[in-house]
C-alpha positions as a LaTeX table, in Angstrom:
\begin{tabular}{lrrr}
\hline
Residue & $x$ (\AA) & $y$ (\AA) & $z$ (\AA) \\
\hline
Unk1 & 29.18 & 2.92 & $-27.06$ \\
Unk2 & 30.00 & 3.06 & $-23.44$ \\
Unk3 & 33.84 & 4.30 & $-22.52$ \\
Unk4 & 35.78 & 4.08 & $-19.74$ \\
Unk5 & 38.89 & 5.75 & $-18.86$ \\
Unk6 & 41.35 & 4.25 & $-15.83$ \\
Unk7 & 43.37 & 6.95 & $-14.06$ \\
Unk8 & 45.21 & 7.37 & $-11.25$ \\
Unk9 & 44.35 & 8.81 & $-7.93$ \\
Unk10 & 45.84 & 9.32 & $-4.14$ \\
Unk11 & 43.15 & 8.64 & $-1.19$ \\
Unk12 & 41.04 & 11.14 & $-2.57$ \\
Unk13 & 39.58 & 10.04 & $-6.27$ \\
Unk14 & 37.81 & 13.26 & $-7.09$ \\
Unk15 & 41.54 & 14.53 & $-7.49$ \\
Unk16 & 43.05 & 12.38 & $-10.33$ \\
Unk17 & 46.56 & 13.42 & $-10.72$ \\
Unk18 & 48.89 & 11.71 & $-13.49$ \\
Unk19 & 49.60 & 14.30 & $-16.24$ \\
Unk20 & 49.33 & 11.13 & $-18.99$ \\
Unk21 & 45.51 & 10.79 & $-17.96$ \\
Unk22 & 44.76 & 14.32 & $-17.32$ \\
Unk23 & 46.37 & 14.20 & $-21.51$ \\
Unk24 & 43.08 & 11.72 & $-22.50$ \\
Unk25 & 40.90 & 13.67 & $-20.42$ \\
Unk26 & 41.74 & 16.61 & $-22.73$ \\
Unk27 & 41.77 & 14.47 & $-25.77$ \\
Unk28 & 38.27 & 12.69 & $-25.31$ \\
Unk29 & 36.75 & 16.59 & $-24.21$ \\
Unk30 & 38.41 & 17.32 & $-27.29$ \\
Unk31 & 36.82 & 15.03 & $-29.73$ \\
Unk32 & 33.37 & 15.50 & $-27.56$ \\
Unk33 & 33.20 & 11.64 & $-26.53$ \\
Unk34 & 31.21 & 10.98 & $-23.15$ \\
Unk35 & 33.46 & 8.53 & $-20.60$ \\
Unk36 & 33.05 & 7.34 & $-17.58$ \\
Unk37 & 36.64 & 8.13 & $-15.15$ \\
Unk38 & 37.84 & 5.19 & $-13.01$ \\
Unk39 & 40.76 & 6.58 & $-10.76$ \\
Unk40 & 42.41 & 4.29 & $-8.91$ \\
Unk41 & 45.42 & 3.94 & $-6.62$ \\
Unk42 & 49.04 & 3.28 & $-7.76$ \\
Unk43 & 48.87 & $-0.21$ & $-6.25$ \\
Unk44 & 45.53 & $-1.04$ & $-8.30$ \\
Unk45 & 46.80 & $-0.39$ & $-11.71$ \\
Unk46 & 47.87 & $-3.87$ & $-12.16$ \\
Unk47 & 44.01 & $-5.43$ & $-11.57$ \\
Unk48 & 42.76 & $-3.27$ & $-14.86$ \\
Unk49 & 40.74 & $-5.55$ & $-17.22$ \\
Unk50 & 42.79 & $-8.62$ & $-16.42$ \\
Unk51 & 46.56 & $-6.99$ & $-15.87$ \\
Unk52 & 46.08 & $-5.16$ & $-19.61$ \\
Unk53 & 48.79 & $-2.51$ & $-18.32$ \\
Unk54 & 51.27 & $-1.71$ & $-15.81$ \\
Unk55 & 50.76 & 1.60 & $-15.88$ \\
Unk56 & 47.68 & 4.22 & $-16.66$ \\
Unk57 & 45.77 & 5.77 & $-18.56$ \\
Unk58 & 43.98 & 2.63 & $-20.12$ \\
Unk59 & 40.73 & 3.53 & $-22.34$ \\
Unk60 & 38.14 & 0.84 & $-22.63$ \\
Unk61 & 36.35 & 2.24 & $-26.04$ \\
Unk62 & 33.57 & $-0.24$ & $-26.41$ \\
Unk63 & 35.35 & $-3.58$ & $-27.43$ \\
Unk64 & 38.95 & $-1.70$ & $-27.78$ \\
Unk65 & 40.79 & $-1.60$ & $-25.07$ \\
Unk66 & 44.31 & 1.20 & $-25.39$ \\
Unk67 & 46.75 & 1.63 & $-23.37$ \\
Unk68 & 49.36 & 4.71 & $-23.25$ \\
Unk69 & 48.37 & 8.19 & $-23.54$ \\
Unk70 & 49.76 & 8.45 & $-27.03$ \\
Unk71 & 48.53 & 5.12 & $-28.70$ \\
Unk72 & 44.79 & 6.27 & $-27.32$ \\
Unk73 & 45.38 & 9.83 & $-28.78$ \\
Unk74 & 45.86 & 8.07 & $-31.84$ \\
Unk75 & 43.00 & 5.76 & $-31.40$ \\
Unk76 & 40.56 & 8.34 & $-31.05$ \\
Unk77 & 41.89 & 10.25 & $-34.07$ \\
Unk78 & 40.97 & 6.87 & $-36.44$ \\
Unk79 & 38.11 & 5.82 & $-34.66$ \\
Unk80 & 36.56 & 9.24 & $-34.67$ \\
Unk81 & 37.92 & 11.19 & $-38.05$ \\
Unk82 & 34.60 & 12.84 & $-38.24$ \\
Unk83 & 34.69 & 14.74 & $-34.71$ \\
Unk84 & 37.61 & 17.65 & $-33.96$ \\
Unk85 & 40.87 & 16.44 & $-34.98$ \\
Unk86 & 43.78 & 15.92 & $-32.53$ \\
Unk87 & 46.50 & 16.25 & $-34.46$ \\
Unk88 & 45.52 & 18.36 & $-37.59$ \\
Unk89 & 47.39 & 15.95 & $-40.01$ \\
Unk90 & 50.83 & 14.13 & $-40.06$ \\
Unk91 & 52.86 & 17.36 & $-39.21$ \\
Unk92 & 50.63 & 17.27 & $-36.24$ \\
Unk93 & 51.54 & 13.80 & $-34.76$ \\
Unk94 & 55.10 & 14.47 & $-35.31$ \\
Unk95 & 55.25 & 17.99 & $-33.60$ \\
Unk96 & 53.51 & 16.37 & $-30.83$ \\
Unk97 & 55.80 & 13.73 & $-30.46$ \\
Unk98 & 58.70 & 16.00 & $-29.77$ \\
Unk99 & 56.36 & 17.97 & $-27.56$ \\
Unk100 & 56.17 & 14.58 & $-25.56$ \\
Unk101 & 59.56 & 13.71 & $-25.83$ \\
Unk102 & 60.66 & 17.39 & $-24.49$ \\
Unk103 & 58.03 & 17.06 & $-21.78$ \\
Unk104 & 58.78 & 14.12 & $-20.65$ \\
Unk105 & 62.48 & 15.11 & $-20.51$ \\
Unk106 & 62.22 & 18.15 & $-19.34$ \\
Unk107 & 59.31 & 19.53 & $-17.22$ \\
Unk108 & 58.41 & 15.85 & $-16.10$ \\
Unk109 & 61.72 & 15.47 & $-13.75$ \\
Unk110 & 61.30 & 18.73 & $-12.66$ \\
Unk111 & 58.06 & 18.31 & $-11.71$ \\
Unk112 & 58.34 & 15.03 & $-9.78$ \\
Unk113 & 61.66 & 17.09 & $-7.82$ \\
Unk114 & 59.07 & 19.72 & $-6.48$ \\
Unk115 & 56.03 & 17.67 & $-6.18$ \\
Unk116 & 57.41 & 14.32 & $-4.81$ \\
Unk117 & 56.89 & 15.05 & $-1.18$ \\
Unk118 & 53.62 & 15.90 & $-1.54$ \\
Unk119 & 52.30 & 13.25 & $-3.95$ \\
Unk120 & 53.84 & 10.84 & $-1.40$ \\
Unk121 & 51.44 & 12.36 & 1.39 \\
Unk122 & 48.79 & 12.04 & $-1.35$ \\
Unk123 & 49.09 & 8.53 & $-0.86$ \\
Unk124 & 47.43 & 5.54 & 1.32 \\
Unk125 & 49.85 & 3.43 & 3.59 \\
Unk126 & 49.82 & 0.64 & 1.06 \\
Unk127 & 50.82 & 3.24 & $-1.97$ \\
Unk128 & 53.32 & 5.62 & $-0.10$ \\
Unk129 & 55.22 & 2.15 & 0.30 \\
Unk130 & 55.15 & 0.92 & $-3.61$ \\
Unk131 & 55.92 & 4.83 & $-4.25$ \\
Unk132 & 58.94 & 5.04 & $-1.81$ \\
Unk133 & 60.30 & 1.95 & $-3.29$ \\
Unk134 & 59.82 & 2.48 & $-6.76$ \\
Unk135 & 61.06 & 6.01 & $-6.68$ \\
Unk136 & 64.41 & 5.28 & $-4.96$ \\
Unk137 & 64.60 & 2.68 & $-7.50$ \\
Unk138 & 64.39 & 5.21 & $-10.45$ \\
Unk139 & 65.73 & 8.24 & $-8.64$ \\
Unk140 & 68.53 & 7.13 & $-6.67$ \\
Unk141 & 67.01 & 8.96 & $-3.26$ \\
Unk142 & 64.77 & 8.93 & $-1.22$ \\
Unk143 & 61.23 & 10.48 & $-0.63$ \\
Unk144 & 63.03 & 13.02 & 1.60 \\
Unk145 & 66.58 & 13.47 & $-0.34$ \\
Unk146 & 64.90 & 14.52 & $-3.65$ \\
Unk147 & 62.46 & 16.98 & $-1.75$ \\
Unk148 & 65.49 & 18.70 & 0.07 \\
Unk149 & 65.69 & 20.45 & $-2.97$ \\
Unk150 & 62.19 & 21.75 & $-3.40$ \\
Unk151 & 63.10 & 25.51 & $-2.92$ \\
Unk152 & 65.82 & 25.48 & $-5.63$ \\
Unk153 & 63.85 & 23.66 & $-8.12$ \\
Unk154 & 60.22 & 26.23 & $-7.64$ \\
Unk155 & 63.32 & 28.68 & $-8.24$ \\
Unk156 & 64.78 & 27.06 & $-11.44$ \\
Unk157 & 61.09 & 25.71 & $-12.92$ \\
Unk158 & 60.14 & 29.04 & $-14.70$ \\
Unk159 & 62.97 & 28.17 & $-16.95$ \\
Unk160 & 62.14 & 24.86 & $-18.24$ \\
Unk161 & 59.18 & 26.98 & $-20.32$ \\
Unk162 & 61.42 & 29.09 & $-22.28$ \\
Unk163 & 60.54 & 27.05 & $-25.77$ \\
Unk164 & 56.70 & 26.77 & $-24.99$ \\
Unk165 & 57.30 & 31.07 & $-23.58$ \\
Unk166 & 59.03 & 31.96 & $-26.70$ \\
Unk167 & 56.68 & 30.28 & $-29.24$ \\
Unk168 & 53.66 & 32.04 & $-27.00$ \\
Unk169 & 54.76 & 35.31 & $-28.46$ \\
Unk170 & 53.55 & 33.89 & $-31.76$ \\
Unk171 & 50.08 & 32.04 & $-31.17$ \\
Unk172 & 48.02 & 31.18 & $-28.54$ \\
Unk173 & 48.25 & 27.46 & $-28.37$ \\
Unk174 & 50.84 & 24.82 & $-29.25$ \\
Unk175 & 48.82 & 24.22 & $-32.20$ \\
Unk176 & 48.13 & 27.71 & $-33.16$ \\
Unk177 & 45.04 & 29.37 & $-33.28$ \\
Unk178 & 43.42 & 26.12 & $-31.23$ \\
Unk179 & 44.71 & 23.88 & $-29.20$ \\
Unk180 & 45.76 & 20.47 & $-30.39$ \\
Unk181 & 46.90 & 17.22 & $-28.51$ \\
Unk182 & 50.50 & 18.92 & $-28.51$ \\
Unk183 & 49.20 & 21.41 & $-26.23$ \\
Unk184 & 47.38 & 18.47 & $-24.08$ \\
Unk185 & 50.67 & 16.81 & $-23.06$ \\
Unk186 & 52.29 & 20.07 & $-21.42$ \\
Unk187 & 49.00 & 20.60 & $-19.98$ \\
Unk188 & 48.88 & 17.81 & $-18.85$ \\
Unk189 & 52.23 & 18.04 & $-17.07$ \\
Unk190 & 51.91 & 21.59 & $-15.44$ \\
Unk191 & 48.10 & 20.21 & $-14.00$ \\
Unk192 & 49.48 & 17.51 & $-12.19$ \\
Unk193 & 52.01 & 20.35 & $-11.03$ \\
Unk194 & 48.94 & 21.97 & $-10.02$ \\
Unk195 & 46.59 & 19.20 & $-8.49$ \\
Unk196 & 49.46 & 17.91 & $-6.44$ \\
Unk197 & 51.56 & 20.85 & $-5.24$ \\
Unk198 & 48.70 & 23.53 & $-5.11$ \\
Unk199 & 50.72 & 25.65 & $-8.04$ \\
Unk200 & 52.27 & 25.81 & $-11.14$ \\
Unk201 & 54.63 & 27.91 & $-9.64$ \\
Unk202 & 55.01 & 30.61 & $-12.42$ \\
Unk203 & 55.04 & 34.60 & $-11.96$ \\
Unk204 & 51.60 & 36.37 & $-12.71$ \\
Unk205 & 52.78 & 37.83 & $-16.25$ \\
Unk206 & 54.32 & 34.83 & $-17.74$ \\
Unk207 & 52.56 & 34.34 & $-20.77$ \\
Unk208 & 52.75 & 30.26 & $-20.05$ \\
Unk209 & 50.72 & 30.91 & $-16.99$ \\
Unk210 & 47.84 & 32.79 & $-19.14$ \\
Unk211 & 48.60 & 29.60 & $-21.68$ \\
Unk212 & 47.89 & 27.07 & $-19.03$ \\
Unk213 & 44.76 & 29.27 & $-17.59$ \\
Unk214 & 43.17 & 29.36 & $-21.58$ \\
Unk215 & 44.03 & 25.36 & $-21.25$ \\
Unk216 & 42.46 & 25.24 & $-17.77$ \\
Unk217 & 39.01 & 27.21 & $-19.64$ \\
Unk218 & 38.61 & 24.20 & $-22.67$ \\
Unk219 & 35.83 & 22.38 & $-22.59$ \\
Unk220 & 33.49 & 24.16 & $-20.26$ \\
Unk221 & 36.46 & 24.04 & $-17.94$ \\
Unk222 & 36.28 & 20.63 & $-17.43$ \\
Unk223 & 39.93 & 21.05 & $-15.79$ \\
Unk224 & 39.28 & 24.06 & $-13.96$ \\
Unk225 & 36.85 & 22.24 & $-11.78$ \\
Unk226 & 39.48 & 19.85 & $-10.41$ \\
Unk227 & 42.71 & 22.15 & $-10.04$ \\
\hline
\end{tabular}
């Protein structure tokens, strides 16, 4: 069955960038499921298997086509229950549900704050005008305003880890002794910290650092090779 994943990607597509891909990319490594990667640019999302999705990552899986990282995390977990399991149960989609929802509220705006300028640069002509626009729509600034504030935020980003620092004392993964898809979507934040900014901008002992460098090892370092 042939698989293909649609991502997201500046001018350069050997760099894929959006932390809700980079989550499938762990997920489909995970289960041990051969894909083909599409990355395309912001302004190409919309021509994806006839307008299927505003937004990526969209999995073709043979006849099946999923959108959202989440709803193809879950796909994979029922159409593969044989292979390594995502979620380890029920307990395991719900913990990584609030994982999401405290990524996404946390680290994610934090994130965008240090990164924005440089995604922006990332960009084609075409895309750094969709991204200006559709960022001072959802930010309230501009490009420039919200990456004034760069310094402050590198400064400040260490703390948006304490839960994921604290529990590290504990285990070595989100999902204990392995790594589930809970530990795939703060992964997949801090690597698009990573692709696009050049850092995750954490001191050398902080045990998340050492988390996100196991991360960066899975699957014959699949991730590794593009950070």
């Amino acid at each position: 069955m042939s698989r293909t994943l649609y991502s997201l990607c500046g001018t350069d597509r050997a760099r894929p960038f959006s932390p809700h891909c980079w989550k499938v990319v762990m997920a489909l490594k995970h289960k041990g499921l051969a894909y083909v990667e599409q990355p395309l640019p912001f302004t190409a999302i919309s021509e994806i298997e006839g307008g299927v999705s505003k937004t990526v990552p969209v999995l073709r899986d043979g006849d099946r086509l999923v959108a959202d990282s989440f709803a193809i995390a879950l796909h994979l977990e029922e159409a593969y229950p044989e292979r390594p399991s995502l979620f380890a149960g029920e307990g395991g989609k719900a913990m990584a549900r609030f994982v999401e929802s405290y990524s996404q509220t946390t680290i994610h705006p934090a994130v965008t704050r240090i990164a924005i300028q440089q995604i922006h640069d990332m960009l084609d002509p075409h895309d750094q005008a969709y991204f200006r626009e559709s960022r001072k729509e959802r930010l309230g600034r501009t490009v420039e305003e919200v990456a004034a504030g760069r310094d402050a935020e590198i400064r400040d980003f260490p703390a948006t880890l304490k839960p994921l620092r604290h529990m590290l004392g504990h285990q070595p993964f989100i999902g204990g002794q392995a790594p589930l898809f809970a530990d795939y979507i703060v992964f997949g934040a801090l690597q698009w910290l990573k692709i696009t900014s050049g850092s995750v901008h954490l001191p050398a002992d902080d045990p998340v650092l050492d988390w996100f460098e196991r991360c960066l090892d899975l699957h014959d370092g699949e991730a590794r090779r593009i950070a």
